[in-house]
Short mmCIF file of N, CA and C in Angstrom, two decimals:
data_model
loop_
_atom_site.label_atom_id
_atom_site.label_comp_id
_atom_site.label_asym_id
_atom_site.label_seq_id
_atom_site.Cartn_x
_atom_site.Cartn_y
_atom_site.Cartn_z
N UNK A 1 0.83 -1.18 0.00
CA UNK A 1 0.00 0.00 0.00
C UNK A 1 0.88 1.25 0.00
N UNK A 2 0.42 2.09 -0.33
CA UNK A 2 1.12 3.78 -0.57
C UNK A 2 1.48 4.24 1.03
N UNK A 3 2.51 4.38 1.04
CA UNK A 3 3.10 5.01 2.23
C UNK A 3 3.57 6.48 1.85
N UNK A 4 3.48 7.65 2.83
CA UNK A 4 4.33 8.86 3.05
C UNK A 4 4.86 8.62 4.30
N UNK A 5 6.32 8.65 4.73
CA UNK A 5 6.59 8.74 6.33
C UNK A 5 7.76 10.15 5.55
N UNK A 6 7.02 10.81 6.72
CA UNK A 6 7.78 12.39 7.37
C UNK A 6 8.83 11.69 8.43
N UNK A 7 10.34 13.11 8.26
CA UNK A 7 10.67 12.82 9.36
C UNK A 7 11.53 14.40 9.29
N UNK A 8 12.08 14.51 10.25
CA UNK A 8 13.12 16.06 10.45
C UNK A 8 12.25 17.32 11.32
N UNK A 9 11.22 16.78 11.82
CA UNK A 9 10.79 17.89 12.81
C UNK A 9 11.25 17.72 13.63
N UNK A 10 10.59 18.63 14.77
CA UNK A 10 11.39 19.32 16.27
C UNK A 10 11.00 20.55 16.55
N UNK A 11 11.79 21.15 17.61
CA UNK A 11 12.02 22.21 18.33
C UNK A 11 13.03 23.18 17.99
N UNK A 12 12.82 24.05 17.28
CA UNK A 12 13.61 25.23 16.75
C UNK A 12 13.28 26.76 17.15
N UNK A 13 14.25 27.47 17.43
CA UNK A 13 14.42 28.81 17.53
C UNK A 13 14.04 29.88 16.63
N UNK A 14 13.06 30.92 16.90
CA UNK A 14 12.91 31.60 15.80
C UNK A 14 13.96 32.31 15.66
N UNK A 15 13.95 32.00 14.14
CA UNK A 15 15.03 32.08 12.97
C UNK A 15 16.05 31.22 12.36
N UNK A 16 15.84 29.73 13.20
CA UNK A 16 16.37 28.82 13.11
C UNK A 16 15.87 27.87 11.39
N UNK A 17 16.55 26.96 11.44
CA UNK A 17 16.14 25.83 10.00
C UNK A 17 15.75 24.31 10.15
N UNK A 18 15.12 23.86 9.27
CA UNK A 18 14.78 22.87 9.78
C UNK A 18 14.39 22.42 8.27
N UNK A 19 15.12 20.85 8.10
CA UNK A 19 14.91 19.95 6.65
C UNK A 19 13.84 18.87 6.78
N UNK A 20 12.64 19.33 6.42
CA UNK A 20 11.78 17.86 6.72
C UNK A 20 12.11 17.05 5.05
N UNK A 21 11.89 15.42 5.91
CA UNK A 21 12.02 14.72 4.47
C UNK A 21 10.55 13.69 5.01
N UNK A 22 10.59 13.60 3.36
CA UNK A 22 9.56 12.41 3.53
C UNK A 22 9.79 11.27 2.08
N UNK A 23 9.76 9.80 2.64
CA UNK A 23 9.67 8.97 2.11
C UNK A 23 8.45 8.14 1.52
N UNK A 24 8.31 8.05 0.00
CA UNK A 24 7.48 7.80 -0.08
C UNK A 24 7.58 6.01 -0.92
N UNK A 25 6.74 5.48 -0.51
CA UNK A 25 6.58 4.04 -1.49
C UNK A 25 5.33 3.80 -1.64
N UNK A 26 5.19 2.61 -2.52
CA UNK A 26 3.83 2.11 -2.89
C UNK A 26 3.02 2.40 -4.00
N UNK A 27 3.51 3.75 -4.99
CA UNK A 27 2.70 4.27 -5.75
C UNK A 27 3.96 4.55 -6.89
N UNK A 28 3.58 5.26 -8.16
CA UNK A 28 4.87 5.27 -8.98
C UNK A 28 5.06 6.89 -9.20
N UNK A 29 6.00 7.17 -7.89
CA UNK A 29 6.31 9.00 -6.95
C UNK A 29 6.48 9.83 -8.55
N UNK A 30 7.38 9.27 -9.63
CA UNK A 30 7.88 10.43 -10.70
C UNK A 30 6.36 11.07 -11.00
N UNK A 31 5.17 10.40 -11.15
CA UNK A 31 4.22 11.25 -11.94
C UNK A 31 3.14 11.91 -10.56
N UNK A 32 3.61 11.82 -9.59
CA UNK A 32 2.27 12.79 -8.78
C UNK A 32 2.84 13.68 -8.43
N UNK A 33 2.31 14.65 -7.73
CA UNK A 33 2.59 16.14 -7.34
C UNK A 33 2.73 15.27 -5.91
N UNK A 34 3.63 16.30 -5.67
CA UNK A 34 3.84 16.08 -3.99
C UNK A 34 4.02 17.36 -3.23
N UNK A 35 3.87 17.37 -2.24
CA UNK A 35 4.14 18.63 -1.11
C UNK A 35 3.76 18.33 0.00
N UNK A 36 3.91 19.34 0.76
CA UNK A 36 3.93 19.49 2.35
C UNK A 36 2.62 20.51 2.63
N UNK A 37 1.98 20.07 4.08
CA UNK A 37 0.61 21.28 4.37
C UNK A 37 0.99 21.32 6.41
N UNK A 38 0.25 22.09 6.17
CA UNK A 38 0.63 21.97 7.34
C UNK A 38 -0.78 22.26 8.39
N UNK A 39 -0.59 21.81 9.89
CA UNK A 39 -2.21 22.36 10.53
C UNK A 39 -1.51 23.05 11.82
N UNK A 40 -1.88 24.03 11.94
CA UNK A 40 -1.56 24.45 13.71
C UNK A 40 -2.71 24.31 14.61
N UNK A 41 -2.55 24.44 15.63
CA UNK A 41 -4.03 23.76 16.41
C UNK A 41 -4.83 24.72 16.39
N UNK A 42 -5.59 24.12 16.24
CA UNK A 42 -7.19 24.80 15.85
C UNK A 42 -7.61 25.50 14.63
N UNK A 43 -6.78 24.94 13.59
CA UNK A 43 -6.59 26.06 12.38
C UNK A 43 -7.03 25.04 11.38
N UNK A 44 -6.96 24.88 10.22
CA UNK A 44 -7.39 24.28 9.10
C UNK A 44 -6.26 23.47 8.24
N UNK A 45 -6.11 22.88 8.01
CA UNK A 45 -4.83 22.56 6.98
C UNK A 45 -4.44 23.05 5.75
N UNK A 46 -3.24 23.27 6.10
CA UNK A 46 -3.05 24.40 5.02
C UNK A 46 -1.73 24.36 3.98
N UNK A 47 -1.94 24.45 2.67
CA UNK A 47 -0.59 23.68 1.69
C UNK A 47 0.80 25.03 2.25
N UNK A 48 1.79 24.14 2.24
CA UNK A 48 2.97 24.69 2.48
C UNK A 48 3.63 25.21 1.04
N UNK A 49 3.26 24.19 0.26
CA UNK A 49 4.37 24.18 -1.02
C UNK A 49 4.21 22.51 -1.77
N UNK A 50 4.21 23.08 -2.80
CA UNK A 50 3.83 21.66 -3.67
C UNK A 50 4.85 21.89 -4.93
N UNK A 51 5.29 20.70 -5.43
CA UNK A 51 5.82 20.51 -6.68
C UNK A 51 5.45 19.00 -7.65
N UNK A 52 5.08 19.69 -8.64
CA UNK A 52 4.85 18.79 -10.00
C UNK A 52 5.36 17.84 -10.31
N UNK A 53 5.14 16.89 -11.08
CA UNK A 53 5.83 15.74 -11.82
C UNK A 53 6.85 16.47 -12.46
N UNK A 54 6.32 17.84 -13.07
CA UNK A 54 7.15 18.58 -13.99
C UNK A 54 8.20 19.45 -13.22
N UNK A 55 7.90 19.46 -12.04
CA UNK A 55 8.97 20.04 -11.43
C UNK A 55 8.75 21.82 -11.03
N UNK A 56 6.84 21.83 -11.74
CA UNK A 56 6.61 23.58 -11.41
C UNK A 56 6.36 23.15 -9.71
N UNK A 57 6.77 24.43 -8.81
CA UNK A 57 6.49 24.68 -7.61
C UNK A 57 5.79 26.04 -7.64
N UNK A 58 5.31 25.41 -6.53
CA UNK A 58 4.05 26.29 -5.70
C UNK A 58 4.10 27.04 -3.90
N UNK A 59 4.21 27.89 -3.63
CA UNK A 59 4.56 28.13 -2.16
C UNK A 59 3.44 28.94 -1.77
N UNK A 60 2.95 29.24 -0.59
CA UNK A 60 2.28 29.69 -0.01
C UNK A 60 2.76 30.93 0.26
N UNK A 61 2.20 32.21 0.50
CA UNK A 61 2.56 33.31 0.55
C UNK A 61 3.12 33.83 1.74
N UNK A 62 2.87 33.06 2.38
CA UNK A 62 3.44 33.49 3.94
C UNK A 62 5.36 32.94 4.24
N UNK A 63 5.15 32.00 3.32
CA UNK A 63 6.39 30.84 2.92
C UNK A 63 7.26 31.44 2.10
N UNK A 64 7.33 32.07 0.97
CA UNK A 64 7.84 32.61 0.16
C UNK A 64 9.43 33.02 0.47
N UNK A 65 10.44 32.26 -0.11
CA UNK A 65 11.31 33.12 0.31
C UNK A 65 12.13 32.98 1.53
N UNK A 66 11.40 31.41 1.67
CA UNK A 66 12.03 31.30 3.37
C UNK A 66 12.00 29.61 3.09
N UNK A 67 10.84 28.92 2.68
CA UNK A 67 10.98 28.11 2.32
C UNK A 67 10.96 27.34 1.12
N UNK A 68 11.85 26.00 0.81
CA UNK A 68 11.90 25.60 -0.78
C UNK A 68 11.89 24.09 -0.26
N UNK A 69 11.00 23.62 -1.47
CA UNK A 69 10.29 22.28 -0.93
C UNK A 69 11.41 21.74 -2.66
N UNK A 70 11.56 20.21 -2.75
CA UNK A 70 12.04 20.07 -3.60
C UNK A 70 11.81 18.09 -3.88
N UNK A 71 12.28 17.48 -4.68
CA UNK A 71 11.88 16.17 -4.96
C UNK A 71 13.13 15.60 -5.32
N UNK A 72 13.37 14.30 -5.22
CA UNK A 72 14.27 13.52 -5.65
C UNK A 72 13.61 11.80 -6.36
N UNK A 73 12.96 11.85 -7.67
CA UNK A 73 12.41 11.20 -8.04
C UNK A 73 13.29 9.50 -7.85
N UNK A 74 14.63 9.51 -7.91
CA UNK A 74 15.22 8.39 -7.94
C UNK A 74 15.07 7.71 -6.46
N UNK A 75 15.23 8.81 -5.70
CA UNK A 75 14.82 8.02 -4.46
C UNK A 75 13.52 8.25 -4.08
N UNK A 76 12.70 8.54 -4.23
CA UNK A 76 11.08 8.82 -4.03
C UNK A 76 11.06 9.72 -2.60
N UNK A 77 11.77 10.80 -2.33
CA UNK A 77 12.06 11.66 -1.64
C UNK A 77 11.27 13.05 -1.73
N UNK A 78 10.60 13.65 -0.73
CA UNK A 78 10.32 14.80 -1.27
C UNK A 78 10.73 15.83 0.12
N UNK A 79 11.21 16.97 -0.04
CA UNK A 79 12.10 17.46 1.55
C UNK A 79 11.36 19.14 1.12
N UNK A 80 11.39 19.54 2.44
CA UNK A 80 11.03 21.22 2.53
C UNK A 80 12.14 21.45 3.48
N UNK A 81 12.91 22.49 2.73
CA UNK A 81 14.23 23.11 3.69
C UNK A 81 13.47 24.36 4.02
N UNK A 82 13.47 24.92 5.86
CA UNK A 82 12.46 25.52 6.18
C UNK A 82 13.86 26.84 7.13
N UNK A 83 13.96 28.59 6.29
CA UNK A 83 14.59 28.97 6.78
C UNK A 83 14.35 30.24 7.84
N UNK A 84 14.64 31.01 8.16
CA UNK A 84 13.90 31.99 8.86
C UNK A 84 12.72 31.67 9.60
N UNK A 85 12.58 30.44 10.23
CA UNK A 85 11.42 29.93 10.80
C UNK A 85 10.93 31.44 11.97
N UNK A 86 9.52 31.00 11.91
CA UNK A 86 9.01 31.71 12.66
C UNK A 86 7.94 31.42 14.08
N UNK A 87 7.21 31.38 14.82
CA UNK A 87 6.73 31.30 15.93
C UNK A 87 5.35 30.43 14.98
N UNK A 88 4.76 31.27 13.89
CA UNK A 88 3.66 31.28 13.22
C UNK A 88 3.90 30.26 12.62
N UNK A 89 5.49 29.72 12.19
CA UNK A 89 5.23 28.44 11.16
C UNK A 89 5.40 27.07 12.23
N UNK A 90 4.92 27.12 13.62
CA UNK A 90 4.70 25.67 14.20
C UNK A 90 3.31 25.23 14.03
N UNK A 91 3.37 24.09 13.74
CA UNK A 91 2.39 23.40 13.16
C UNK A 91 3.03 21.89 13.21
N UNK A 92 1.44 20.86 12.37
CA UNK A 92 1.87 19.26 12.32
C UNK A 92 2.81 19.50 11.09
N UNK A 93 3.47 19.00 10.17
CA UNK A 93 3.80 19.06 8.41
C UNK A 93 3.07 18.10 8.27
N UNK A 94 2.36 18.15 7.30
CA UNK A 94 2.34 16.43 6.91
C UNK A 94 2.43 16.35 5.00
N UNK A 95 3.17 15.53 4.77
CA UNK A 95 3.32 15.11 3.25
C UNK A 95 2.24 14.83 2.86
N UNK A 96 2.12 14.91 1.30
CA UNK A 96 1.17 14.49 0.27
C UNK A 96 1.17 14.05 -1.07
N UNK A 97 0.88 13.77 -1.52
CA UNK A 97 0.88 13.16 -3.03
C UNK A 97 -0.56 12.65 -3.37
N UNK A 98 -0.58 13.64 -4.56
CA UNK A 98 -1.98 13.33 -5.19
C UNK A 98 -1.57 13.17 -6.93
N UNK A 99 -2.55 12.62 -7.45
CA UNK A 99 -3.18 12.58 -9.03
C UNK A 99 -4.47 12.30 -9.07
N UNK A 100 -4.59 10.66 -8.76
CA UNK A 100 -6.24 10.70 -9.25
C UNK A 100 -6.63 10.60 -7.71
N UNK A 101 -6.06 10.22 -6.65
CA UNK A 101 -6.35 10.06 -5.21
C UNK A 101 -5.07 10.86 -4.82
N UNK A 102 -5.54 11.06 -3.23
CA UNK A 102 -4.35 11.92 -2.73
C UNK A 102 -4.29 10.85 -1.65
N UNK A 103 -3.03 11.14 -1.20
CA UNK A 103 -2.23 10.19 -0.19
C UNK A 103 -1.75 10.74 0.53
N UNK A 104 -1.78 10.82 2.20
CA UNK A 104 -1.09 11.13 3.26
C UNK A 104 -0.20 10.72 4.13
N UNK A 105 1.08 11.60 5.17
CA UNK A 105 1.57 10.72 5.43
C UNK A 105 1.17 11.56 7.02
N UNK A 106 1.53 10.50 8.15
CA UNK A 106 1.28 11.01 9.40
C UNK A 106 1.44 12.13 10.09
N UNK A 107 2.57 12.98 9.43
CA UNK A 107 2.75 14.24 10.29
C UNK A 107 3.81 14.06 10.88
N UNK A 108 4.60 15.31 11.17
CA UNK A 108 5.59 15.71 11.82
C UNK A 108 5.12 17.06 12.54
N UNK A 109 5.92 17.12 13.46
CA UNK A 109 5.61 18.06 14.61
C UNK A 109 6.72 19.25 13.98
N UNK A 110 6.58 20.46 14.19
CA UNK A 110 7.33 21.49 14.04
C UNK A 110 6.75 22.65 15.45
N UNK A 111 7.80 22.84 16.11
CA UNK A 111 7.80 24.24 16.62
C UNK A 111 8.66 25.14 16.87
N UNK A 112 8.42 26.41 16.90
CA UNK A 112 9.13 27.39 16.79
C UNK A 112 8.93 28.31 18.02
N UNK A 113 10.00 28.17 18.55
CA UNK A 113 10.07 29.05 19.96
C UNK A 113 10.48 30.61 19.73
N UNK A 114 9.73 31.52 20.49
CA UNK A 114 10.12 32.82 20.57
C UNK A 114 11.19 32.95 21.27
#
């Protein structure tokens, strides 16, 4: 069955960095879009940054500029290098991959201390 496992969260300093990766199997990774969303508590889930089969990316406006999500099709890898973190960007991460179904992976914890 289709797996996403996240991993590279934690406890970071605002302004600190942080590389989430996520591994994916089960499905054939070169042709779906993948990205990262994220939920903070009590909030909605919300896309971080997505990239294409084709390799177009997508970031969220709050993200811009701070973070770059990226893919490694040979290893079915997909990572968000996360810089200038902020208080506002703690949240779960959790990976995704969609085409005709979307697929989740459990979540990673991120927080950002003032």
């Amino acid at each position: 069955q289709v797996q996403l496992v996240e991993s590279g969260g934690g406890l970071v300093q605002t302004g600190g960095s942080l590389r989430l990766s996520c591994a994916a199997s089960g499905l054939n990774f070169r042709v779906h879009t993948v990205g990262w969303y994220r939920q903070a508590q009590g909030k909605q889930r919300e896309l971080v940054a997505a990239v294409t089969s084709g390799g177009t990316t997508t970031y969220a406006d709050s993200v811009k500029g701070r973070i770059t999500i990226s893919r490694d099709n040979a290893k079915e890898m997909v990572y968000l290098q996360m810089n200038s973190l902020k208080p506002e960007d703690t949240a779960v991460y959790f990976c995704n991959a969609r085409l005709l179904r979307q697929f989740w992976g459990q979540g990673t914890q991120v927080t950002v201390s003032s």
